[in-house]
Short mmCIF file of C-alpha atoms in Angstrom, two decimals:
data_model
loop_
_atom_site.label_atom_id
_atom_site.label_comp_id
_atom_site.label_asym_id
_atom_site.label_seq_id
_atom_site.Cartn_x
_atom_site.Cartn_y
_atom_site.Cartn_z
CA MET A 238 55.52 -44.47 -30.21
CA ALA A 239 59.05 -45.95 -29.73
CA ILE A 240 59.43 -48.69 -26.96
CA SER A 241 62.09 -47.95 -24.59
CA ALA A 242 64.90 -50.46 -23.87
CA LEU A 243 63.47 -50.76 -20.21
CA ASP A 244 59.86 -51.59 -21.65
CA ARG A 245 61.56 -54.22 -23.97
CA GLN A 246 63.53 -55.74 -21.00
CA ARG A 247 60.33 -55.95 -18.71
CA SER A 248 58.50 -57.51 -21.67
CA GLY A 249 61.19 -59.95 -22.15
CA GLN A 250 61.33 -60.94 -18.50
CA GLY A 251 57.52 -61.32 -18.32
CA MET A 252 57.62 -63.77 -21.47
CA ALA A 253 60.45 -65.66 -19.77
CA TRP A 254 58.39 -65.91 -16.52
CA LEU A 255 55.38 -67.02 -18.74
CA ALA A 256 57.49 -69.72 -20.46
CA LEU A 257 58.72 -71.13 -17.11
CA ALA A 258 55.31 -71.25 -15.59
CA ALA A 259 54.01 -72.82 -18.93
CA LEU A 260 56.83 -75.33 -18.73
CA GLY A 261 55.44 -76.39 -15.20
CA VAL A 262 51.99 -76.85 -16.20
CA VAL A 263 51.75 -77.56 -20.03
CA PHE A 264 54.68 -79.98 -20.62
CA GLY A 265 54.70 -82.14 -17.54
CA ASP A 266 52.83 -85.08 -19.32
CA LEU A 267 54.82 -85.04 -22.56
CA GLY A 268 58.00 -84.63 -20.29
CA THR A 269 57.52 -87.46 -18.13
CA SER A 270 56.50 -90.01 -21.08
CA PRO A 271 60.29 -91.22 -21.41
CA LEU A 272 59.47 -93.01 -18.04
CA TYR A 273 57.19 -95.50 -19.51
CA ALA A 274 56.92 -95.00 -23.20
CA LEU A 275 59.86 -96.73 -24.85
CA GLN A 276 59.73 -99.88 -22.61
CA GLU A 277 56.16 -100.53 -23.63
CA ALA A 278 57.39 -101.06 -27.36
CA PHE A 279 59.46 -103.96 -26.11
CA HIS A 280 57.12 -105.38 -23.71
CA ARG A 281 57.33 -109.12 -23.52
CA GLY A 282 53.69 -109.85 -23.94
CA HIS A 283 52.88 -107.40 -26.83
CA GLY A 284 55.92 -105.77 -27.86
CA VAL A 285 58.84 -106.66 -30.50
CA ARG A 286 62.26 -107.93 -29.63
CA PRO A 287 64.95 -105.50 -28.81
CA THR A 288 67.11 -106.17 -31.54
CA PRO A 289 69.50 -103.35 -32.91
CA GLY A 290 67.22 -102.95 -35.94
CA ASN A 291 64.15 -102.78 -33.99
CA VAL A 292 65.54 -100.33 -31.38
CA VAL A 293 66.63 -98.00 -34.06
CA GLY A 294 63.27 -98.35 -36.01
CA VAL A 295 61.26 -97.71 -32.88
CA LEU A 296 63.26 -94.70 -31.98
CA SER A 297 62.83 -93.35 -35.49
CA LEU A 298 59.19 -93.69 -35.04
CA PHE A 299 59.41 -91.96 -31.57
CA LEU A 300 61.26 -88.93 -33.09
CA TRP A 301 59.05 -88.24 -35.80
CA SER A 302 56.04 -88.66 -34.08
CA LEU A 303 57.25 -85.72 -31.68
CA ILE A 304 58.20 -83.62 -34.88
CA LEU A 305 54.93 -84.20 -36.82
CA MET A 306 52.39 -84.65 -34.23
CA VAL A 307 53.53 -82.12 -31.48
CA SER A 308 55.61 -79.61 -33.38
CA VAL A 309 53.79 -79.55 -36.51
CA LYS A 310 50.10 -80.50 -35.86
CA TYR A 311 49.70 -78.85 -32.41
CA VAL A 312 52.28 -76.34 -31.83
CA LEU A 313 52.36 -74.89 -35.64
CA LEU A 314 48.97 -75.43 -36.94
CA LEU A 315 46.33 -75.93 -34.12
CA MET A 316 47.61 -73.18 -31.89
CA ARG A 317 46.74 -70.73 -34.48
CA ALA A 318 43.12 -71.93 -34.16
CA ASP A 319 42.47 -70.22 -30.87
CA ASN A 320 38.98 -68.94 -29.70
CA LYS A 321 39.46 -65.53 -28.22
CA GLY A 322 42.72 -66.95 -26.67
CA GLU A 323 41.26 -70.24 -25.53
CA GLY A 324 42.56 -73.56 -26.98
CA GLY A 325 41.41 -77.01 -27.07
CA ILE A 326 38.86 -79.18 -29.06
CA LEU A 327 35.97 -76.98 -27.65
CA ALA A 328 37.55 -73.96 -28.94
CA LEU A 329 38.08 -75.63 -32.27
CA LEU A 330 34.38 -76.62 -32.15
CA ALA A 331 33.20 -73.19 -31.56
CA GLN A 332 34.93 -71.61 -34.48
CA ILE A 333 33.45 -74.27 -36.67
CA VAL A 334 29.65 -74.10 -35.51
CA GLY A 335 29.80 -70.35 -34.49
CA GLY A 336 28.10 -69.88 -31.12
CA ARG A 337 26.32 -72.53 -29.51
CA GLY A 338 26.19 -74.98 -32.24
CA GLU A 339 22.36 -75.16 -32.51
CA GLY A 340 22.04 -75.05 -36.36
CA GLY A 341 20.92 -78.38 -37.88
CA GLY A 342 24.00 -78.58 -40.26
CA SER A 343 26.31 -78.24 -37.42
CA VAL A 344 25.09 -80.83 -35.14
CA ARG A 345 27.24 -83.57 -36.49
CA TRP A 346 30.39 -81.64 -35.94
CA THR A 347 29.00 -80.65 -32.38
CA LEU A 348 28.46 -84.24 -31.57
CA LEU A 349 31.99 -85.24 -32.86
CA GLY A 350 33.64 -82.40 -30.94
CA LEU A 351 31.73 -83.41 -27.70
CA ALA A 352 32.99 -86.92 -28.14
CA GLY A 353 36.67 -85.74 -28.30
CA ALA A 354 36.15 -83.54 -25.30
CA ALA A 355 34.47 -86.58 -23.40
CA MET A 356 37.60 -88.68 -24.19
CA LEU A 357 39.95 -85.83 -22.71
CA TYR A 358 38.32 -86.38 -19.36
CA GLY A 359 39.20 -90.22 -19.46
CA ASP A 360 42.59 -89.02 -20.18
CA GLY A 361 42.64 -86.51 -17.44
CA VAL A 362 41.77 -89.29 -15.03
CA ILE A 363 44.22 -91.81 -16.34
CA THR A 364 47.20 -89.37 -16.66
CA PRO A 365 47.99 -88.55 -13.06
CA ALA A 366 47.56 -92.28 -12.11
CA VAL A 367 50.05 -93.61 -14.73
CA SER A 368 52.34 -90.77 -14.52
CA VAL A 369 52.89 -90.75 -10.68
CA LEU A 370 52.86 -94.63 -10.81
CA SER A 371 55.49 -94.92 -13.14
CA ALA A 372 57.79 -92.64 -11.19
CA MET A 373 57.00 -94.52 -7.95
CA GLU A 374 57.82 -97.77 -9.52
CA GLY A 375 61.55 -96.66 -9.64
CA LEU A 376 61.67 -97.43 -6.11
CA GLN A 377 61.30 -101.27 -7.33
CA VAL A 378 64.60 -100.73 -9.36
CA ALA A 379 66.59 -98.81 -6.50
CA ALA A 380 65.11 -101.06 -3.56
CA PRO A 381 63.03 -104.03 -4.41
CA VAL A 382 62.09 -104.17 -0.66
CA LEU A 383 59.90 -100.80 -1.21
CA SER A 384 57.75 -102.43 -3.67
CA ALA A 385 55.00 -102.62 -1.21
CA TYR A 386 54.95 -98.82 -0.79
CA VAL A 387 54.45 -97.87 -4.34
CA VAL A 388 50.63 -97.91 -4.37
CA PRO A 389 50.17 -96.18 -1.18
CA GLY A 390 52.76 -93.75 -1.84
CA THR A 391 51.06 -92.78 -5.31
CA VAL A 392 47.65 -92.30 -3.49
CA LEU A 393 49.38 -90.11 -0.95
CA ILE A 394 50.97 -87.85 -3.83
CA LEU A 395 47.91 -87.50 -5.62
CA VAL A 396 45.78 -86.43 -2.81
CA LEU A 397 48.49 -83.71 -2.13
CA LEU A 398 48.51 -82.80 -5.86
CA PHE A 399 44.83 -82.02 -5.86
CA MET A 400 45.00 -80.20 -2.54
CA VAL A 401 47.10 -77.43 -4.33
CA GLN A 402 44.78 -76.67 -7.07
CA PRO A 403 42.92 -74.07 -5.39
CA PHE A 404 46.05 -71.94 -5.65
CA GLY A 405 45.67 -71.56 -9.28
CA SER A 406 47.51 -72.79 -12.39
CA GLY A 407 49.58 -69.46 -12.39
CA ARG A 408 50.95 -69.96 -8.89
CA VAL A 409 51.11 -73.87 -9.22
CA GLY A 410 53.06 -73.25 -12.57
CA ALA A 411 55.55 -70.86 -10.95
CA ALA A 412 56.37 -73.29 -8.26
CA PHE A 413 56.34 -76.33 -10.72
CA GLY A 414 58.36 -74.53 -13.52
CA PRO A 415 61.79 -74.90 -11.95
CA ILE A 416 61.07 -78.54 -11.22
CA LEU A 417 60.25 -79.29 -14.82
CA ALA A 418 63.48 -77.15 -15.98
CA ALA A 419 65.49 -79.37 -13.85
CA TRP A 420 63.63 -82.46 -14.85
CA PHE A 421 64.49 -81.59 -18.72
CA ALA A 422 68.04 -80.76 -17.89
CA ALA A 423 68.52 -83.95 -16.18
CA ILE A 424 66.93 -86.25 -18.64
CA ALA A 425 68.98 -84.58 -21.45
CA ALA A 426 72.23 -85.09 -19.47
CA LEU A 427 71.24 -88.93 -19.00
CA GLY A 428 70.59 -89.17 -22.74
CA LEU A 429 73.70 -87.25 -23.86
CA ALA A 430 75.78 -89.55 -21.72
CA GLN A 431 74.53 -92.65 -23.61
CA LEU A 432 74.65 -91.12 -26.73
CA TRP A 433 78.23 -90.19 -26.43
CA GLN A 434 79.01 -93.81 -25.62
CA ASN A 435 76.97 -95.41 -28.55
CA PRO A 436 76.54 -92.62 -31.41
CA ALA A 437 75.18 -95.38 -33.86
CA ILE A 438 71.56 -94.60 -32.50
CA LEU A 439 71.88 -91.41 -34.57
CA GLN A 440 70.59 -93.51 -37.43
CA ALA A 441 67.07 -93.15 -35.84
CA ILE A 442 67.01 -89.56 -37.35
CA ASN A 443 66.48 -91.04 -40.60
CA PRO A 444 62.87 -91.50 -41.24
CA ALA A 445 63.60 -94.59 -43.79
CA GLN A 446 64.42 -96.60 -40.63
CA GLY A 447 60.86 -96.29 -39.49
CA ILE A 448 59.71 -97.57 -42.85
CA ALA A 449 62.15 -100.51 -42.75
CA TYR A 450 60.94 -101.41 -39.13
CA PHE A 451 57.52 -101.96 -40.47
CA GLN A 452 58.65 -103.91 -43.40
CA ARG A 453 60.56 -106.17 -40.87
CA ASN A 454 57.92 -106.69 -38.27
CA GLY A 455 54.91 -106.50 -40.42
CA PHE A 456 51.65 -106.84 -38.00
CA ALA A 457 53.75 -106.83 -34.99
CA GLY A 458 55.29 -103.63 -35.88
CA PHE A 459 51.93 -102.14 -36.30
CA VAL A 460 50.76 -103.21 -32.94
CA SER A 461 53.79 -101.44 -31.49
CA LEU A 462 52.06 -98.15 -32.46
CA GLY A 463 50.35 -98.48 -29.42
CA ALA A 464 53.48 -97.81 -27.55
CA VAL A 465 54.83 -95.17 -29.80
CA VAL A 466 51.63 -92.87 -29.09
CA LEU A 467 52.55 -92.66 -25.48
CA CYS A 468 55.40 -90.43 -26.38
CA LEU A 469 52.70 -87.95 -27.39
CA THR A 470 50.61 -88.11 -24.15
CA GLY A 471 49.86 -84.46 -23.24
CA ALA A 472 49.90 -83.01 -26.72
CA GLU A 473 46.13 -82.31 -26.53
CA ALA A 474 46.68 -80.79 -23.26
CA LEU A 475 49.30 -78.47 -24.46
CA TYR A 476 46.56 -77.23 -27.05
CA ALA A 477 43.80 -77.09 -24.29
CA ASP A 478 46.16 -75.13 -21.83
CA MET A 479 46.79 -72.35 -24.27
CA GLY A 480 44.16 -69.98 -22.55
CA HIS A 481 46.22 -70.16 -19.34
CA PHE A 482 49.61 -68.59 -20.63
CA GLY A 483 49.10 -67.88 -24.44
CA ALA A 484 50.73 -69.28 -27.58
CA ARG A 485 54.17 -67.57 -27.63
CA PRO A 486 55.27 -68.78 -24.22
CA ILE A 487 54.16 -72.32 -24.96
CA ARG A 488 56.01 -72.26 -28.14
CA LEU A 489 59.22 -70.71 -26.54
CA ALA A 490 59.22 -73.40 -24.00
CA TRP A 491 58.73 -76.30 -26.44
CA TYR A 492 61.31 -75.44 -28.89
CA GLY A 493 63.69 -73.95 -26.38
CA LEU A 494 63.85 -76.69 -23.89
CA ALA A 495 61.17 -79.44 -23.94
CA LEU A 496 61.68 -80.94 -27.46
CA PRO A 497 65.59 -81.02 -27.37
CA SER A 498 65.62 -82.64 -24.09
CA LEU A 499 63.10 -85.44 -25.13
CA ILE A 500 64.98 -86.17 -28.19
CA LEU A 501 68.27 -86.57 -26.40
CA ASN A 502 66.59 -88.78 -23.82
CA TYR A 503 64.97 -91.14 -26.29
CA LEU A 504 68.12 -91.30 -28.29
CA GLY A 505 69.95 -92.15 -25.13
CA GLN A 506 67.78 -94.85 -24.26
CA GLY A 507 68.11 -96.18 -27.57
CA ALA A 508 71.76 -96.09 -27.34
CA LEU A 509 71.64 -98.02 -24.18
CA LEU A 510 69.42 -100.79 -25.40
CA LEU A 511 71.73 -101.13 -28.56
CA SER A 512 74.50 -102.15 -25.92
CA HIS A 513 72.39 -103.60 -23.39
CA PRO A 514 69.06 -105.20 -24.77
CA GLU A 515 68.39 -107.13 -21.65
CA LEU A 516 67.49 -103.66 -19.91
CA SER A 517 64.36 -103.11 -22.26
CA SER A 518 62.10 -103.58 -19.33
CA ARG A 519 63.50 -100.40 -17.69
CA PRO A 520 65.71 -98.45 -19.90
CA PHE A 521 64.97 -94.93 -18.34
CA TYR A 522 66.29 -95.63 -15.00
CA SER A 523 69.02 -98.04 -16.20
CA MET A 524 70.70 -95.03 -17.90
CA ALA A 525 71.40 -93.51 -14.43
CA PRO A 526 74.36 -94.44 -12.69
CA GLU A 527 74.18 -96.05 -9.37
CA TRP A 528 74.66 -92.87 -7.20
CA ALA A 529 72.15 -91.14 -9.10
CA LEU A 530 69.34 -93.65 -8.88
CA TYR A 531 67.71 -92.27 -5.63
CA PRO A 532 67.82 -88.60 -6.77
CA MET A 533 66.28 -89.68 -10.13
CA VAL A 534 63.61 -91.36 -8.38
CA ALA A 535 62.81 -88.25 -6.32
CA LEU A 536 63.06 -85.77 -9.26
CA ALA A 537 60.80 -88.14 -11.27
CA THR A 538 58.18 -88.34 -8.63
CA LEU A 539 58.05 -84.55 -8.59
CA ALA A 540 57.98 -84.29 -12.31
CA THR A 541 55.27 -86.63 -12.60
CA ILE A 542 53.26 -84.60 -10.07
CA VAL A 543 53.79 -81.84 -12.50
CA ALA A 544 52.60 -84.02 -15.36
CA SER A 545 49.38 -84.73 -13.90
CA GLN A 546 48.91 -80.88 -13.48
CA ALA A 547 48.90 -80.46 -17.41
CA LEU A 548 45.65 -82.63 -17.66
CA ILE A 549 44.19 -81.37 -14.66
CA THR A 550 44.24 -77.82 -16.00
CA ALA A 551 43.20 -78.91 -19.39
CA VAL A 552 40.00 -80.43 -18.04
CA PHE A 553 39.23 -77.26 -16.06
CA SER A 554 39.53 -75.21 -19.23
CA LEU A 555 37.37 -77.64 -21.12
CA THR A 556 34.75 -77.66 -18.61
CA HIS A 557 34.69 -74.01 -18.33
CA GLN A 558 34.45 -73.71 -22.27
CA SER A 559 31.56 -76.45 -22.22
CA VAL A 560 29.60 -74.42 -19.76
CA GLN A 561 30.13 -71.21 -21.73
CA LEU A 562 29.02 -72.79 -24.90
CA GLY A 563 25.98 -74.48 -23.57
CA PHE A 564 27.31 -78.06 -23.65
CA PHE A 565 27.44 -78.67 -19.81
CA PRO A 566 25.52 -77.67 -16.63
CA ARG A 567 26.85 -74.70 -14.85
CA VAL A 568 29.61 -75.27 -12.28
CA LYS A 569 31.14 -73.18 -9.84
CA ALA A 570 34.40 -71.76 -11.28
CA LEU A 571 36.99 -69.46 -9.42
CA HIS A 572 39.32 -67.12 -11.31
CA THR A 573 42.67 -67.42 -9.85
CA SER A 574 44.47 -64.75 -11.74
CA GLY A 575 43.67 -60.98 -12.36
CA SER A 576 45.58 -60.76 -15.50
CA HIS A 577 44.87 -64.13 -17.30
CA LYS A 578 41.22 -64.87 -17.41
CA GLY A 579 41.96 -68.49 -18.41
CA GLN A 580 43.41 -69.54 -15.11
CA ILE A 581 40.49 -70.87 -13.17
CA TYR A 582 39.63 -73.42 -10.58
CA LEU A 583 36.61 -75.58 -10.59
CA PRO A 584 36.30 -77.20 -6.84
CA LEU A 585 33.52 -79.71 -7.64
CA LEU A 586 35.50 -81.02 -10.75
CA ASN A 587 38.86 -81.06 -8.71
CA TRP A 588 37.64 -83.34 -6.10
CA SER A 589 35.82 -85.63 -8.40
CA LEU A 590 38.92 -86.02 -10.61
CA MET A 591 41.00 -86.96 -7.33
CA LEU A 592 38.36 -89.62 -6.32
CA ALA A 593 38.38 -91.07 -9.94
CA THR A 594 42.14 -91.08 -10.29
CA ILE A 595 42.59 -92.85 -6.89
CA ALA A 596 40.23 -95.41 -7.77
CA VAL A 597 42.07 -96.15 -10.98
CA VAL A 598 45.46 -96.54 -9.12
CA LEU A 599 43.74 -98.76 -6.71
CA GLY A 600 42.08 -101.08 -9.38
CA PHE A 601 45.25 -101.41 -11.84
CA ARG A 602 48.09 -101.03 -9.44
CA GLU A 603 50.60 -100.88 -12.23
CA SER A 604 51.58 -98.35 -14.93
CA GLY A 605 52.14 -101.00 -17.43
CA LYS A 606 48.36 -102.14 -17.14
CA LEU A 607 47.35 -98.43 -17.52
CA ALA A 608 49.35 -97.96 -20.71
CA ALA A 609 46.76 -99.73 -23.11
CA ALA A 610 43.98 -97.50 -21.63
CA PHE A 611 46.20 -94.31 -21.80
CA GLY A 612 46.90 -94.83 -25.64
CA LEU A 613 43.51 -95.46 -26.66
CA ALA A 614 42.16 -92.10 -24.77
CA VAL A 615 45.02 -90.06 -26.38
CA SER A 616 44.67 -91.43 -30.03
CA THR A 617 40.76 -91.00 -30.06
CA THR A 618 40.84 -87.46 -29.01
CA MET A 619 43.87 -86.61 -31.41
CA ALA A 620 41.91 -88.14 -34.25
CA ILE A 621 38.82 -86.13 -33.75
CA THR A 622 40.93 -82.98 -33.21
CA THR A 623 42.60 -83.61 -36.73
CA VAL A 624 39.05 -83.89 -38.39
CA LEU A 625 37.79 -80.75 -36.74
CA PHE A 626 40.83 -78.76 -37.80
CA ALA A 627 40.19 -79.90 -41.47
CA VAL A 628 36.64 -78.70 -41.35
CA LEU A 629 38.08 -75.23 -39.76
CA ALA A 630 40.72 -74.96 -42.36
CA ARG A 631 38.25 -75.35 -45.51
CA ARG A 632 35.30 -73.46 -43.94
CA ARG A 633 36.76 -70.56 -41.87
CA TRP A 634 40.31 -70.18 -43.31
CA ARG A 635 39.41 -70.87 -46.91
CA TRP A 636 42.35 -73.24 -47.41
CA PRO A 637 42.17 -74.97 -50.96
CA TRP A 638 41.37 -78.64 -51.06
CA TRP A 639 44.67 -79.65 -51.85
CA ALA A 640 46.12 -77.76 -48.58
CA VAL A 641 43.50 -79.61 -46.62
CA VAL A 642 44.15 -83.15 -47.89
CA LEU A 643 48.09 -82.51 -47.69
CA ALA A 644 48.02 -81.12 -44.16
CA ALA A 645 45.11 -82.70 -42.32
CA GLY A 646 45.01 -85.86 -44.46
CA GLY A 647 48.37 -86.74 -43.89
CA LEU A 648 47.96 -86.23 -39.95
CA LEU A 649 44.75 -88.13 -39.83
CA VAL A 650 46.31 -91.11 -41.49
CA ILE A 651 48.84 -91.10 -38.68
CA ASP A 652 46.11 -90.48 -35.96
CA LEU A 653 44.02 -93.31 -37.29
CA ALA A 654 47.07 -95.95 -37.23
CA PHE A 655 47.63 -94.91 -33.75
CA TRP A 656 44.02 -95.37 -32.90
CA LEU A 657 43.64 -98.87 -34.54
CA ALA A 658 46.81 -100.11 -32.90
CA ASN A 659 45.43 -99.02 -29.53
CA ALA A 660 41.91 -100.33 -30.31
CA LEU A 661 43.45 -103.85 -30.08
CA LYS A 662 44.15 -103.42 -26.52
CA PHE A 663 40.61 -102.82 -25.71
CA MET A 664 40.32 -105.78 -23.27
CA ASP A 665 43.57 -105.04 -21.58
CA GLY A 666 42.30 -101.61 -20.27
CA GLY A 667 41.38 -99.73 -23.30
CA TRP A 668 37.73 -100.11 -22.19
CA LEU A 669 38.45 -97.62 -19.26
CA PRO A 670 38.81 -94.35 -21.08
CA LEU A 671 35.80 -95.31 -23.49
CA LEU A 672 33.55 -96.13 -20.48
CA LEU A 673 34.57 -92.61 -18.83
CA GLY A 674 34.07 -90.74 -22.02
CA ALA A 675 30.74 -92.42 -22.69
CA ALA A 676 29.45 -91.25 -19.48
CA ILE A 677 30.51 -87.75 -20.08
CA PHE A 678 29.43 -87.66 -23.56
CA ALA A 679 25.97 -88.78 -22.43
CA ALA A 680 25.80 -85.98 -20.09
CA MET A 681 27.15 -83.36 -22.61
CA GLY A 682 24.97 -84.73 -25.36
CA CYS A 683 21.72 -84.65 -23.18
CA TRP A 684 22.42 -81.03 -22.00
CA PHE A 685 23.01 -80.16 -25.67
CA GLY A 686 19.94 -82.01 -26.99
CA GLY A 687 17.85 -80.47 -24.20
CA ARG A 688 18.92 -76.87 -25.05
CA ARG A 689 18.00 -77.37 -28.80
CA MET A 690 14.54 -78.79 -27.84
CA LEU A 691 13.86 -75.88 -25.65
CA ALA A 692 15.07 -73.49 -28.46
CA ARG A 693 12.62 -75.37 -30.86
CA ALA A 694 9.76 -75.05 -28.31
CA ARG A 695 10.10 -71.31 -27.72
CA PRO A 696 8.69 -68.90 -30.30
CA PRO A 697 11.30 -66.83 -31.72
CA LEU A 698 11.75 -63.15 -30.61
CA ALA A 699 10.15 -61.73 -33.70
CA THR A 700 6.91 -63.59 -33.02
CA TRP A 701 6.98 -62.23 -29.40
CA ARG A 702 7.38 -58.63 -30.81
CA ALA A 703 4.48 -59.21 -33.28
CA CYS A 704 2.20 -60.53 -30.69
CA ALA A 705 2.91 -57.57 -28.32
CA ARG A 706 2.10 -55.14 -31.03
CA ILE A 707 -1.15 -56.51 -31.77
CA TRP A 708 -2.09 -56.48 -28.03
CA TRP A 709 -1.05 -52.74 -27.92
CA LEU A 710 -3.03 -51.72 -30.96
CA ARG A 711 -6.28 -53.48 -29.63
CA SER A 712 -6.12 -51.99 -26.38
CA PRO A 713 -8.32 -49.16 -25.18
CA ARG A 714 -5.28 -47.06 -24.48
CA SER A 715 -4.33 -47.28 -27.95
CA ALA A 716 -7.57 -46.09 -29.36
CA ALA A 717 -7.96 -43.29 -26.99
CA THR A 718 -4.50 -41.75 -27.89
CA ALA A 719 -4.77 -42.19 -31.70
CA SER A 720 -4.01 -39.53 -34.05
CA LEU A 721 -6.88 -37.16 -34.99
CA ILE A 722 -7.34 -36.81 -38.77
CA ASP A 723 -8.84 -34.00 -40.75
CA PRO A 724 -12.30 -34.95 -42.72
CA GLY A 725 -10.76 -33.82 -45.77
CA GLY A 726 -7.36 -35.17 -45.86
CA ALA A 727 -4.93 -37.44 -44.34
CA THR A 728 -2.85 -34.56 -42.53
CA PRO A 729 -2.80 -35.20 -38.65
CA ARG A 730 -4.44 -32.27 -36.81
CA THR A 731 -3.10 -33.41 -33.38
CA MET A 732 -0.87 -36.17 -32.49
CA SER A 733 -0.95 -38.22 -29.18
CA ALA A 734 2.25 -37.99 -27.04
CA THR A 735 1.95 -41.89 -26.80
CA THR A 736 3.76 -44.00 -29.43
CA ASP A 737 3.96 -47.37 -30.09
CA PRO A 738 7.10 -48.54 -28.11
CA LEU A 739 7.51 -51.54 -30.27
CA LEU A 740 8.34 -49.50 -33.42
#
């Protein structure tokens, strides 16, 4: 049947609305990473010096990380691996083990998947804290006298953020989408203005600049990968949030607005540092003209509230999938949409996340101190996701070995490099996501192990059926209603109306 022009228009409008809502829920974390990512690469304690060669080299690593790890790995490859529309590491695991993962050969993949999922919980606690803190720290640039209000203001914003969660990700995304659209337009404009003044930074598009950067800096260049991975924060949430909006709206929002804006802004920050390397401690806010500083702080604060939303909804989806797959105790889940089953709200988890996030803010008090913890959580989950994707591609999709090695193997090398660089910061805060992840993994592992023990202790269904049949045949009722057989043959003369109900 032909589709009318009106139907196509309505379909296009619906897709545009979903893309805008996805922008408000899915891309907040990735979109606000320019606030803190690049400055960590030139941190005086563990970064490299902001020389022109280092600036170009680091920017090259940032750009190609976004292209390879987000555009290729998550948007192009992993979003094909959905489980009935749901995304995330547990959706990947469900397709590998098939069902509840109670078979002996699937236990190792189940435990690995649970470990990756547990680390995402740690990410869900740290992301709101570091995102809102980094935005509020812009007050220190605009007016140093307001420094004392950074932490209290962050706590207040986080409380308000978690209070709006009962409205559902669809309504929240519809409200947050325009904010993120304005944010991406603003950061693109800031980057474009700096790029216009110093286009020499376009050398960073050449991946050879990233290789030359490692050759110049050696081990120090490797350590700086711990800062590069910060530009990928939210990539795992992008995949986990797929059930809320679907793959097509997310891809449309990423390629249409999010990715171009991020590239322009990072290039703009690099162009600024080529001219003013002394601004490496705050390159993002330094791009803004004086008249735009306060508006940018306000917009950044709103954008980081949205950024926190991406991980919150991802943790909701992850927990709901865990319950369905038998990896987590049942929790109250409220469906907040009549048209998208993936849009859910978990009250107990919401308030638990709020308390944990506020505790992290009060404990660390600076976004820079949280950066090390942030990177280790992200890189661990990303590496485990790549391993599970390789297993899925080989087992379910029947990819040849050379294709698995070329795609998943190449991505895993990058993931492990990021993980090793962040593992060096264990004592600087990297212990936090591991501690949170270990607690969640212990709970999920115990629940999964307990279910397997119960399954082994219970006789299989066939045994129950056989026992019931024996009891029925030996009962007096069975003998009284048996068939009457002719003495001379085996032909029944009369048959009872009662038959074995188990046949």
